[in-house]
Amino acid sequence: MMRKSYGLGMLAFFCASFLAVPLAFAQAQKPVSKSYVLKAARIFDGKSDALVKPGLVVVADGKITGVGASAAIPEGAEVIDFGDATLLPGFIDAHTHLTSMYSEDYKQSALNYLQKTIAEQALDASANARVTLMAGITTVRDVGSSDFVDVGLRNAIRDHVVPGPRMLVCVHALGATGGHCDGSDGYRAGLFGHEAGPLEGVINGPEQARYAVRLDHKYGADIIKVCATGGVLSLTDDVDTPQLTQEELNAIVDEAHALRRKTAAHAHGAEGAKRAIRASIDSIEHGTFLDDEALDMMKQRGTYLVPTLMAPQGIQEQIDKGTYIPAPILAKAKAAIAAGHQTFQRALAKGVKIGLGTDAGVYEHGRNTEEFHQMVDLGMKPIDALKAGTSADANLLGLADKIGTLEAGKLADVVAVPGDPVENIRQTEHVFFVMKEGVIYKNDRGSAAH
Ligand SMILES: [Zn+2]
């Protein structure tokens, strides 16, 4: 076959095309960030124990340059006064699956996974990213995807091709053959041409564990996620069994930390969670059946619990509607729903660090901020729930120097809710203003004075 070289004619063609469609290119460029003065009756700065009145945040070049009445106002800044509202740091969801389409039809979900092209999955995911951002979530830690869709979505959002929250992605969640993170569980052996291995995140033995971390790192992982125990939505395992050995978890966390990657362990059962905690995991996700010993270990070591209360909520709603759920999954879901709330309350009483994560995808994308009232309903102080979804999560994600609080020097991720969210935590479900890195993505009040 003849190879064609691109000469001057082809160069001219590219230039002409570019000139003919400048708008298409412009859409993929970084939106202009102006200078703003955001005002509201109150402000939650992400770390204080009370709201401060009045609220004032100054933004320039995508960053916060001042907070409070004494902040210097840049010349020409646009002043937006929201009146009876509260300014808060952009919310963080430490547990999402933006590439998973929510569906109440389990058979259709399985078919979608097998039939949809990667491009369709990516386009679906971009719609999920948009509704998540519009709900006030400006950063997510996305903890499980397939076929590298998460990496592509993260990059597209970063490059302003599609709107969405800043994403930290894990590429493949790592787990054992037949475990919760073995995406081919329940399917006929050999359906995908071979038994899944480290390249798909399925590992057996510490050597493979270390290799799989290196593969995730190579292909763009910001964080490393492991499945330390069984799960609810997998067909063939028990929900609470340990699924990785101590040696495997040690290898994963050791390698991840050496590569400066934070780690998260999906863990419902106590034994698998304890192995992950001993291995110095940064957070336990779900934690449904944690016993006192596991919680004490977390308290002592500073391990975060990300309780994902919206996950059982979403499944409970499906059960209430009489949705078809395969029998093994239904039994596990009922056991998890029965145990989870009480475990959260014990963790709270012991003073375990708690982050906010929701398992979006298990319930409908965009309802993320309902996690706040779930936490408060179970006894968490509203101000502490707000900290969980801002500064605590920023710490957990290793981004405390950039996001999670409204302070000079931080990225200008700012949201606004009506009224006072400490008096009524459900105001967090009515985010009407979303700014990410100084760019306004949503302003439903539009109250502006110049
Ligand atoms: Zn999850």
Short mmCIF file of C-alpha atoms and ligand atoms in Angstrom, two decimals:
data_model
loop_
_atom_site.label_atom_id
_atom_site.label_comp_id
_atom_site.label_asym_id
_atom_site.label_seq_id
_atom_site.Cartn_x
_atom_site.Cartn_y
_atom_site.Cartn_z
CA MET A 1 0.00 0.00 0.00
CA MET A 2 1.21 3.46 -0.85
CA ARG A 3 1.88 5.88 1.93
CA LYS A 4 0.82 9.40 1.27
CA SER A 5 2.75 12.30 2.67
CA TYR A 6 0.92 15.41 3.74
CA GLY A 7 2.26 18.26 1.63
CA LEU A 8 1.47 21.93 1.54
CA GLY A 9 -1.89 21.25 -0.08
CA MET A 10 -3.04 19.30 2.95
CA LEU A 11 -1.71 21.99 5.29
CA ALA A 12 -3.76 24.57 3.37
CA PHE A 13 -6.80 22.31 3.70
CA PHE A 14 -6.44 22.16 7.50
CA CYS A 15 -6.02 25.93 7.74
CA ALA A 16 -9.05 26.57 5.56
CA SER A 17 -11.15 24.17 7.65
CA PHE A 18 -10.09 25.88 10.81
CA LEU A 19 -11.04 29.28 9.49
CA ALA A 20 -14.37 28.02 8.23
CA VAL A 21 -15.53 26.66 11.60
CA PRO A 22 -14.00 28.79 14.33
CA LEU A 23 -17.06 28.46 16.56
CA ALA A 24 -16.75 24.70 16.81
CA PHE A 25 -13.23 25.16 18.12
CA ALA A 26 -14.22 28.01 20.38
CA GLN A 27 -16.69 25.76 22.19
CA ALA A 28 -13.88 23.49 23.26
CA GLN A 29 -11.78 26.32 24.63
CA LYS A 30 -11.62 27.40 28.23
CA PRO A 31 -14.52 29.75 28.98
CA VAL A 32 -13.43 33.22 30.00
CA SER A 33 -13.25 33.70 33.75
CA LYS A 34 -13.99 37.27 34.78
CA SER A 35 -13.66 38.98 38.14
CA TYR A 36 -16.65 38.61 40.42
CA VAL A 37 -17.83 39.71 43.81
CA LEU A 38 -20.33 37.14 45.10
CA LYS A 39 -22.55 38.32 47.93
CA ALA A 40 -25.14 36.51 50.04
CA ALA A 41 -26.66 36.80 53.50
CA ARG A 42 -24.42 33.98 54.80
CA ILE A 43 -21.31 32.01 53.99
CA PHE A 44 -20.07 28.55 54.96
CA ASP A 45 -16.30 28.62 54.49
CA GLY A 46 -15.91 24.84 54.58
CA LYS A 47 -14.21 24.57 57.97
CA SER A 48 -15.82 26.87 60.59
CA ASP A 49 -18.36 25.58 63.09
CA ALA A 50 -20.95 28.20 62.16
CA LEU A 51 -22.09 30.20 59.16
CA VAL A 52 -20.76 33.76 58.95
CA LYS A 53 -22.86 36.84 58.06
CA PRO A 54 -22.75 38.47 55.61
CA GLY A 55 -21.16 36.36 52.88
CA LEU A 56 -18.71 37.85 50.39
CA VAL A 57 -16.31 36.03 48.05
CA VAL A 58 -14.05 37.76 45.53
CA VAL A 59 -13.00 35.79 42.45
CA ALA A 60 -10.40 36.63 39.80
CA ASP A 61 -8.63 34.48 37.19
CA GLY A 62 -10.40 31.34 38.38
CA LYS A 63 -9.23 31.68 41.98
CA ILE A 64 -10.59 33.10 45.19
CA THR A 65 -8.71 36.31 45.99
CA GLY A 66 -10.56 37.37 49.12
CA VAL A 67 -13.33 36.41 51.53
CA GLY A 68 -15.28 38.66 53.91
CA ALA A 69 -16.16 42.34 54.13
CA SER A 70 -12.53 43.52 54.18
CA ALA A 71 -11.57 41.75 50.93
CA ALA A 72 -10.11 43.97 48.21
CA ILE A 73 -12.50 44.42 45.26
CA PRO A 74 -10.83 44.35 41.83
CA GLU A 75 -11.76 47.16 39.47
CA GLY A 76 -14.45 46.23 36.98
CA ALA A 77 -15.55 43.15 38.92
CA GLU A 78 -19.12 42.00 38.36
CA VAL A 79 -21.09 42.09 41.60
CA ILE A 80 -23.71 39.39 42.07
CA ASP A 81 -25.86 39.68 45.20
CA PHE A 82 -27.99 36.63 45.98
CA GLY A 83 -29.73 38.12 49.01
CA ASP A 84 -31.23 35.52 51.38
CA ALA A 85 -28.90 32.69 50.38
CA THR A 86 -25.73 30.93 51.52
CA LEU A 87 -22.42 30.69 49.64
CA LEU A 88 -20.53 27.43 50.11
CA PRO A 89 -17.46 25.71 48.63
CA GLY A 90 -18.34 23.59 45.59
CA PHE A 91 -19.48 20.22 46.90
CA ILE A 92 -17.32 17.10 46.55
CA ASP A 93 -18.71 13.60 46.02
CA ALA A 94 -16.04 11.05 46.93
CA HIS A 95 -17.87 8.06 45.45
CA THR A 96 -19.47 8.26 42.00
CA HIS A 97 -19.83 6.12 38.92
CA LEU A 98 -20.41 8.76 36.25
CA THR A 99 -19.92 6.21 33.49
CA SER A 100 -22.71 3.96 34.82
CA MET A 101 -26.16 4.64 33.45
CA TYR A 102 -28.79 4.44 36.15
CA SER A 103 -31.50 1.98 35.16
CA GLU A 104 -34.31 0.34 37.09
CA ASP A 105 -34.21 -2.51 34.62
CA TYR A 106 -31.43 -4.90 35.59
CA LYS A 107 -31.68 -6.95 32.39
CA GLN A 108 -31.49 -3.78 30.29
CA SER A 109 -28.47 -2.60 32.29
CA ALA A 110 -26.64 -5.82 31.49
CA LEU A 111 -27.57 -5.52 27.82
CA ASN A 112 -26.48 -1.88 27.70
CA TYR A 113 -23.09 -2.86 29.05
CA LEU A 114 -22.68 -5.51 26.36
CA GLN A 115 -24.33 -3.74 23.42
CA LYS A 116 -23.50 -0.05 23.69
CA THR A 117 -20.40 1.12 21.88
CA ILE A 118 -17.70 2.83 23.91
CA ALA A 119 -18.67 6.10 22.18
CA GLU A 120 -22.31 5.75 23.31
CA GLN A 121 -21.17 4.97 26.85
CA ALA A 122 -18.97 8.07 26.81
CA LEU A 123 -21.79 10.29 25.54
CA ASP A 124 -24.15 8.89 28.19
CA ALA A 125 -21.47 9.59 30.79
CA SER A 126 -21.11 13.21 29.66
CA ALA A 127 -24.84 13.71 30.33
CA ASN A 128 -24.35 12.29 33.83
CA ALA A 129 -21.42 14.64 34.36
CA ARG A 130 -23.54 17.65 33.39
CA VAL A 131 -26.41 16.92 35.81
CA THR A 132 -23.91 16.22 38.58
CA LEU A 133 -22.24 19.60 38.11
CA MET A 134 -25.61 21.35 37.97
CA ALA A 135 -26.50 19.76 41.33
CA GLY A 136 -23.55 21.66 42.84
CA ILE A 137 -20.93 18.89 42.76
CA THR A 138 -17.77 20.50 41.40
CA THR A 139 -15.40 17.59 42.12
CA VAL A 140 -15.94 13.82 42.11
CA ARG A 141 -13.79 10.83 42.93
CA ASP A 142 -15.06 8.33 40.37
CA VAL A 143 -14.44 4.83 41.68
CA GLY A 144 -15.22 2.30 38.99
CA SER A 145 -15.60 2.34 35.26
CA SER A 146 -14.96 0.13 32.27
CA ASP A 147 -13.02 0.49 29.05
CA PHE A 148 -11.26 3.70 30.16
CA VAL A 149 -14.41 5.81 29.67
CA ASP A 150 -13.64 7.56 32.97
CA VAL A 151 -10.22 8.70 31.74
CA GLY A 152 -11.73 10.09 28.53
CA LEU A 153 -14.52 11.88 30.39
CA ARG A 154 -12.09 13.38 32.92
CA ASN A 155 -9.92 14.70 30.11
CA ALA A 156 -12.89 16.05 28.11
CA ILE A 157 -14.14 17.96 31.17
CA ARG A 158 -10.64 19.20 31.99
CA ASP A 159 -10.25 20.44 28.39
CA HIS A 160 -13.69 22.13 28.41
CA VAL A 161 -15.15 19.90 25.70
CA VAL A 162 -18.10 19.02 27.97
CA PRO A 163 -19.25 20.55 31.27
CA GLY A 164 -18.85 18.43 34.38
CA PRO A 165 -17.23 18.20 37.78
CA ARG A 166 -13.47 17.90 38.12
CA MET A 167 -12.86 14.14 38.12
CA LEU A 168 -10.39 11.93 39.91
CA VAL A 169 -10.58 8.53 38.24
CA CYS A 170 -9.38 5.02 39.07
CA VAL A 171 -9.38 3.36 35.60
CA HIS A 172 -10.18 -0.18 36.84
CA ALA A 173 -11.23 -0.95 40.37
CA LEU A 174 -9.02 -3.85 41.47
CA GLY A 175 -10.38 -7.10 42.87
CA ALA A 176 -10.18 -10.87 42.93
CA THR A 177 -11.44 -13.34 40.34
CA GLY A 178 -15.16 -13.82 40.96
CA GLY A 179 -15.24 -10.85 43.30
CA HIS A 180 -17.30 -7.67 43.29
CA CYS A 181 -14.86 -5.90 40.94
CA ASP A 182 -14.66 -8.78 38.46
CA GLY A 183 -16.95 -7.22 35.85
CA SER A 184 -17.52 -10.56 34.13
CA ASP A 185 -19.16 -12.19 37.18
CA GLY A 186 -22.41 -13.88 36.36
CA TYR A 187 -21.55 -14.15 32.67
CA ARG A 188 -20.60 -17.34 30.89
CA ALA A 189 -16.88 -18.08 31.31
CA GLY A 190 -14.98 -17.04 28.24
CA LEU A 191 -17.66 -14.61 27.04
CA PHE A 192 -15.04 -11.95 26.58
CA GLY A 193 -12.60 -14.36 24.96
CA HIS A 194 -10.54 -14.93 28.07
CA GLU A 195 -10.73 -14.87 31.85
CA ALA A 196 -10.25 -11.31 33.09
CA GLY A 197 -6.77 -10.47 34.43
CA PRO A 198 -4.73 -7.52 35.72
CA LEU A 199 -5.40 -5.45 32.58
CA GLU A 200 -9.09 -5.56 33.50
CA GLY A 201 -8.34 -5.03 37.20
CA VAL A 202 -8.72 -8.68 38.24
CA ILE A 203 -5.79 -9.89 40.31
CA ASN A 204 -4.68 -13.00 42.17
CA GLY A 205 -1.60 -12.76 44.35
CA PRO A 206 0.54 -9.81 45.48
CA GLU A 207 2.64 -9.75 42.30
CA GLN A 208 -0.44 -9.31 40.12
CA ALA A 209 -1.82 -6.78 42.62
CA ARG A 210 1.26 -4.60 42.25
CA TYR A 211 1.22 -5.05 38.47
CA ALA A 212 -2.44 -3.97 38.27
CA VAL A 213 -1.72 -0.79 40.25
CA ARG A 214 1.07 -0.02 37.81
CA LEU A 215 -1.30 -0.60 34.87
CA ASP A 216 -3.93 1.72 36.37
CA HIS A 217 -1.21 4.32 36.96
CA LYS A 218 0.08 3.90 33.42
CA TYR A 219 -3.37 4.42 31.91
CA GLY A 220 -4.19 7.56 33.86
CA ALA A 221 -5.51 6.70 37.34
CA ASP A 222 -5.57 9.55 39.86
CA ILE A 223 -6.56 7.18 42.66
CA ILE A 224 -6.55 3.41 43.24
CA LYS A 225 -9.79 1.65 44.17
CA VAL A 226 -9.97 -1.92 45.44
CA CYS A 227 -12.80 -4.27 46.29
CA ALA A 228 -11.81 -5.75 49.65
CA THR A 229 -15.11 -7.59 50.18
CA GLY A 230 -18.17 -8.79 48.33
CA GLY A 231 -20.77 -6.34 47.12
CA VAL A 232 -24.49 -5.89 46.73
CA LEU A 233 -24.84 -5.57 42.95
CA SER A 234 -22.67 -8.55 41.97
CA LEU A 235 -24.42 -11.83 41.26
CA THR A 236 -22.23 -14.59 42.59
CA ASP A 237 -20.53 -13.44 45.80
CA ASP A 238 -21.69 -12.93 49.38
CA VAL A 239 -21.83 -9.26 50.38
CA ASP A 240 -19.49 -9.43 53.38
CA THR A 241 -16.81 -12.01 52.51
CA PRO A 242 -13.18 -10.87 52.33
CA GLN A 243 -12.01 -11.02 48.72
CA LEU A 244 -8.37 -10.04 48.86
CA THR A 245 -5.65 -11.40 51.14
CA GLN A 246 -3.66 -9.21 53.52
CA GLU A 247 -0.64 -9.62 51.24
CA GLU A 248 -2.61 -8.54 48.16
CA LEU A 249 -3.99 -5.45 49.91
CA ASN A 250 -0.56 -4.59 51.33
CA ALA A 251 0.92 -4.75 47.83
CA ILE A 252 -1.84 -2.58 46.32
CA VAL A 253 -1.70 0.18 48.92
CA ASP A 254 2.09 0.13 49.15
CA GLU A 255 2.48 0.48 45.39
CA ALA A 256 -0.26 3.12 45.12
CA HIS A 257 1.22 5.25 47.87
CA ALA A 258 4.70 4.91 46.38
CA LEU A 259 3.21 6.37 43.18
CA ARG A 260 1.53 9.18 45.24
CA ARG A 261 -1.97 7.83 44.63
CA LYS A 262 -4.61 7.78 47.37
CA THR A 263 -6.52 4.55 47.87
CA ALA A 264 -10.14 3.59 48.54
CA ALA A 265 -11.51 0.19 49.50
CA HIS A 266 -15.02 -0.96 48.77
CA ALA A 267 -15.72 -2.95 51.95
CA HIS A 268 -19.02 -4.11 53.44
CA GLY A 269 -17.71 -6.88 55.72
CA ALA A 270 -15.54 -6.30 58.78
CA GLU A 271 -12.75 -8.79 58.03
CA GLY A 272 -11.97 -7.43 54.54
CA ALA A 273 -12.19 -3.87 55.86
CA LYS A 274 -9.70 -4.65 58.66
CA ARG A 275 -7.22 -6.04 56.14
CA ALA A 276 -7.56 -2.85 54.10
CA ILE A 277 -7.19 -0.65 57.19
CA ARG A 278 -4.07 -2.59 58.27
CA ALA A 279 -2.69 -2.05 54.76
CA SER A 280 -3.09 1.75 55.35
CA ILE A 281 -6.01 2.29 53.00
CA ASP A 282 -7.17 5.93 52.92
CA SER A 283 -10.91 5.25 53.02
CA ILE A 284 -13.43 2.49 53.57
CA GLU A 285 -16.39 2.80 51.19
CA HIS A 286 -19.85 1.67 52.41
CA GLY A 287 -18.61 -0.01 55.62
CA THR A 288 -21.99 -1.63 56.08
CA PHE A 289 -21.13 -4.44 58.50
CA LEU A 290 -18.12 -2.90 60.28
CA ASP A 291 -17.71 -4.13 63.85
CA ASP A 292 -16.42 -2.04 66.77
CA GLU A 293 -12.88 -3.31 66.30
CA ALA A 294 -12.82 -2.12 62.69
CA LEU A 295 -14.23 1.28 63.65
CA ASP A 296 -11.69 1.63 66.49
CA MET A 297 -8.87 0.83 64.06
CA MET A 298 -10.18 3.53 61.70
CA LYS A 299 -10.43 6.07 64.50
CA GLN A 300 -6.89 5.31 65.64
CA ARG A 301 -5.37 5.48 62.15
CA GLY A 302 -7.45 8.33 60.76
CA THR A 303 -9.04 6.17 58.04
CA TYR A 304 -12.07 7.81 56.47
CA LEU A 305 -15.48 6.17 56.25
CA VAL A 306 -17.48 7.07 53.13
CA PRO A 307 -20.90 5.66 54.03
CA THR A 308 -22.69 6.13 50.66
CA LEU A 309 -26.14 6.31 52.26
CA MET A 310 -27.78 7.15 48.93
CA ALA A 311 -26.92 3.68 47.61
CA PRO A 312 -29.26 1.75 49.95
CA GLN A 313 -31.76 4.60 49.56
CA GLY A 314 -31.79 4.11 45.77
CA ILE A 315 -32.19 0.34 46.07
CA GLN A 316 -34.91 0.71 48.73
CA GLU A 317 -36.86 2.94 46.34
CA GLN A 318 -36.64 0.23 43.68
CA ILE A 319 -37.80 -2.41 46.16
CA ASP A 320 -40.73 -0.15 47.13
CA LYS A 321 -41.69 0.21 43.47
CA GLY A 322 -41.62 -3.56 42.98
CA THR A 323 -38.80 -3.33 40.41
CA TYR A 324 -37.39 -6.68 39.29
CA ILE A 325 -34.15 -7.32 41.18
CA PRO A 326 -32.40 -10.71 40.80
CA ALA A 327 -33.00 -12.83 43.93
CA PRO A 328 -29.36 -13.04 45.13
CA ILE A 329 -28.96 -9.26 44.82
CA LEU A 330 -32.29 -8.57 46.54
CA ALA A 331 -31.30 -10.70 49.54
CA LYS A 332 -27.94 -8.93 49.87
CA ALA A 333 -29.55 -5.50 49.45
CA LYS A 334 -32.02 -6.17 52.26
CA ALA A 335 -29.24 -7.28 54.61
CA ALA A 336 -27.16 -4.20 53.77
CA ILE A 337 -30.07 -1.81 54.19
CA ALA A 338 -30.85 -3.32 57.61
CA ALA A 339 -27.28 -2.87 58.89
CA GLY A 340 -25.91 0.30 57.32
CA HIS A 341 -27.63 3.03 59.31
CA GLN A 342 -26.70 1.58 62.67
CA THR A 343 -23.05 1.22 61.60
CA PHE A 344 -22.96 4.86 60.50
CA GLN A 345 -24.28 5.93 63.90
CA ARG A 346 -21.64 3.88 65.73
CA ALA A 347 -18.91 5.43 63.53
CA LEU A 348 -20.29 8.89 64.29
CA ALA A 349 -20.33 8.20 68.05
CA LYS A 350 -16.72 6.99 67.97
CA GLY A 351 -15.54 10.08 66.08
CA VAL A 352 -14.37 8.21 62.96
CA LYS A 353 -13.52 10.63 60.13
CA ILE A 354 -16.44 10.72 57.71
CA GLY A 355 -16.36 11.78 54.06
CA LEU A 356 -19.33 12.32 51.79
CA GLY A 357 -19.78 9.94 48.87
CA THR A 358 -22.97 8.75 47.31
CA ASP A 359 -22.48 5.84 44.87
CA ALA A 360 -24.19 7.87 42.10
CA GLY A 361 -25.22 5.47 39.37
CA VAL A 362 -26.77 3.11 41.92
CA TYR A 363 -29.41 5.85 42.22
CA GLU A 364 -30.25 8.52 39.64
CA HIS A 365 -27.37 10.90 38.80
CA GLY A 366 -27.96 14.45 40.02
CA ARG A 367 -29.51 13.57 43.38
CA ASN A 368 -26.06 13.54 45.04
CA THR A 369 -26.76 16.31 47.57
CA GLU A 370 -29.55 14.24 49.17
CA GLU A 371 -26.67 12.50 50.96
CA PHE A 372 -26.46 15.55 53.27
CA HIS A 373 -29.93 15.03 54.72
CA GLN A 374 -29.35 11.27 54.92
CA MET A 375 -26.38 11.96 57.21
CA VAL A 376 -28.25 14.56 59.26
CA ASP A 377 -31.30 12.30 59.65
CA LEU A 378 -28.98 9.75 61.28
CA GLY A 379 -27.66 12.23 63.83
CA MET A 380 -24.81 14.12 62.18
CA LYS A 381 -24.79 17.87 62.87
CA PRO A 382 -25.69 19.81 59.71
CA ILE A 383 -22.44 21.80 59.87
CA ASP A 384 -20.46 18.54 60.09
CA ALA A 385 -22.34 17.08 57.12
CA LEU A 386 -21.42 20.22 55.14
CA LYS A 387 -17.77 19.78 56.18
CA ALA A 388 -17.89 16.13 55.08
CA GLY A 389 -18.94 17.19 51.57
CA THR A 390 -16.33 19.97 51.34
CA SER A 391 -13.15 20.19 53.45
CA ALA A 392 -13.17 16.58 54.73
CA ASP A 393 -13.50 15.20 51.21
CA ALA A 394 -10.82 17.60 49.96
CA ASN A 395 -8.47 16.11 52.58
CA LEU A 396 -9.45 12.58 51.64
CA LEU A 397 -8.79 13.30 47.96
CA GLY A 398 -5.43 14.95 48.67
CA LEU A 399 -6.69 18.25 47.25
CA ALA A 400 -6.95 20.31 50.44
CA ASP A 401 -4.54 22.90 49.03
CA LYS A 402 -6.86 23.59 46.08
CA ILE A 403 -10.52 22.99 46.99
CA GLY A 404 -12.91 22.31 49.89
CA THR A 405 -12.87 25.74 51.55
CA LEU A 406 -13.60 29.32 50.57
CA GLU A 407 -10.21 30.91 51.22
CA ALA A 408 -7.92 33.20 49.27
CA GLY A 409 -5.69 31.18 46.94
CA LYS A 410 -8.11 28.27 46.47
CA LEU A 411 -9.73 27.47 43.13
CA ALA A 412 -12.98 29.41 42.74
CA ASP A 413 -15.42 26.51 43.16
CA VAL A 414 -18.46 28.20 44.73
CA VAL A 415 -22.11 27.17 45.00
CA ALA A 416 -25.12 28.96 46.46
CA VAL A 417 -28.28 27.59 48.05
CA PRO A 418 -31.41 29.45 49.18
CA GLY A 419 -31.82 30.32 52.86
CA ASP A 420 -29.80 28.67 55.62
CA PRO A 421 -28.64 25.04 55.08
CA VAL A 422 -27.79 24.62 58.77
CA GLU A 423 -31.41 25.32 59.70
CA ASN A 424 -32.67 23.16 56.85
CA ILE A 425 -30.07 20.80 55.36
CA ARG A 426 -32.38 20.04 52.43
CA GLN A 427 -31.57 23.50 51.02
CA THR A 428 -28.47 21.75 49.66
CA GLU A 429 -30.83 20.04 47.22
CA HIS A 430 -31.71 23.43 45.69
CA VAL A 431 -28.34 24.67 44.46
CA PHE A 432 -29.12 27.58 42.14
CA PHE A 433 -25.61 28.85 41.43
CA VAL A 434 -22.58 26.82 40.37
CA MET A 435 -19.12 28.22 39.69
CA LYS A 436 -16.12 26.02 38.93
CA GLU A 437 -12.67 27.57 38.66
CA GLY A 438 -14.23 30.99 38.26
CA VAL A 439 -16.57 29.99 35.42
CA ILE A 440 -20.32 30.23 36.05
CA TYR A 441 -22.12 27.08 34.88
CA LYS A 442 -25.48 27.81 36.52
CA ASN A 443 -27.15 30.93 37.83
CA ASP A 444 -30.88 30.49 38.21
CA ARG A 445 -31.29 33.65 40.28
CA GLY A 446 -29.36 35.94 37.99
CA SER A 447 -29.48 38.75 40.52
CA ALA A 448 -26.68 41.02 39.35
CA ALA A 449 -25.73 44.59 40.10
CA HIS A 450 -22.82 46.39 38.49
ZN ZN B 1 -19.66 2.21 44.17
#
